[in-house]
Amino acid sequence: MSSWPKVYLPPIEGAVFKPLKLSDSNNGVVELDNNAQFSIYVCGITPYDATHLGHAATYLAFDLINRYKLLSGAQLNFIENVTDIDDPLLERAKRDNQSWQDLANTQTDLFRSDMSALRVLPPAALVKVTDSFDLIESFISRLDKAGHLYKLDNDYYFSVANFLAQIPMPIEQAIDIFAERGGDPKRAGKGHPLDPVIWIGNVDGDPGWPSSFGFGRPGWHVECTAIACNYLDKSGSNPIIDLQGGGSDLIFPHHFMSAQIVKAAYGRDFAKHFVHAAMIGLDGEKMSKSKGNLVFVSKLLSDQVDPMVIRWALLSGHYQQDRQWSSDLLVTAQDQVDQVRSALARSEVAKTDRLIADLIGDIANNLDTPTALNRLLIWAKQSESDPVVNQSGQISRAIDALLGLAL
Ligand code: ZN
């Protein structure tokens, strides 16, 4: 499936890009290699409720990483999936008496236009699960041949028996989270409550596809691993990709299981780094589908909110900090964007050379966007009181390239 339109990335002349520091969920703050190639797989949406501000904040975080790596001269191999067949999607379609394909297609289109409006760099491929059955089936066959699967009724499960000791929390807690996030720990007959389903045999007329594992559809974790390995395992490297990313709600079980599944299938590690973006709440409450308090990017856009103001508002918090959205945040962001735009419109502004170097340093320092935006506001004020150079074009291009803010 096509991604969304390309976003122009202006070069920042003469800039020096230090290695990017990021907080790896397994290893703390790490410095990324300055390799010529950088492969990143970001877990995409399940298209029945797109794009709320939690999604947007997550994709903005990985957009900053992609921008930085490209500006540093790396060749970016960026793939993202769309989980366009999954229980919540089927349930929503049934509830609304709508075909699941129509629901998935309209929400995916909305997601693409939201990402485009927010100036997120598109992936080389936005890969739908329903377009990927062949490659997922061959990945599952690899797991099966290596002896990691077992059959239960019409379904196939992946056994966690070999790596129980690596589960990063007490087992009872892991089981609770597994159940909250789509797992079926209580199903009778499983080898272990945490074994994830790999192939779901067709039930009750749900959609399915023929395969060597019967008529049905793949489980969630194996979809991402199969797609990532198919598109990004070009050199037989170990680990296979440089970075897997997503929201912090994917740390367990999704990314943990993905890593184990790839290891079992290939005998190699999946990702060198795992990076996760924090959650966005609304007015003091967690923003969630069950609470029905999601704020959608498309709704804000249809209310004539400037997408650059939404982007500024989301970047005003740090990507690893759970934070709150509120209408006040949007008002503040609009005011701050206006201040910077007003400075950029001047014929003479405060000096920018040091500012650009500092902004690059802020992003290199674990995507410290709050500090970067604060610097821009100080510069905007200085430009009003002490304009000395004709360099507003230079800073305008730099903040567009680094922060994705076209002001
Ligand atoms: Zn995923």
Short mmCIF file of N, CA and C and ligand atoms in Angstrom, two decimals, residues 41 43 81 220 224 244 254-255, ligand 1:
data_model
loop_
_atom_site.label_atom_id
_atom_site.label_comp_id
_atom_site.label_asym_id
_atom_site.label_seq_id
_atom_site.Cartn_x
_atom_site.Cartn_y
_atom_site.Cartn_z
N TYR A 41 11.71 -0.01 12.45
CA TYR A 41 10.35 -0.53 12.27
C TYR A 41 9.49 0.06 13.37
N CYS A 43 5.71 0.18 14.97
CA CYS A 43 4.42 -0.53 14.98
C CYS A 43 3.31 0.46 14.68
N ASN A 81 3.74 -0.80 9.81
CA ASN A 81 2.63 -1.68 9.41
C ASN A 81 1.27 -1.05 9.73
N TRP A 220 -1.17 -11.26 16.33
CA TRP A 220 -0.61 -9.90 16.26
C TRP A 220 0.92 -9.88 16.24
N CYS A 224 3.95 -8.41 12.91
CA CYS A 224 4.98 -7.36 12.88
C CYS A 224 6.36 -7.96 12.62
N GLN A 244 13.36 -0.89 16.98
CA GLN A 244 11.91 -1.09 16.93
C GLN A 244 11.26 -0.06 17.84
N HIS A 254 3.92 -7.06 23.47
CA HIS A 254 4.14 -7.07 22.02
C HIS A 254 5.62 -7.07 21.63
N HIS A 255 6.39 -6.12 22.14
CA HIS A 255 7.78 -6.06 21.69
C HIS A 255 8.64 -7.14 22.33
ZN ZN B 1 4.01 -4.30 16.11
#
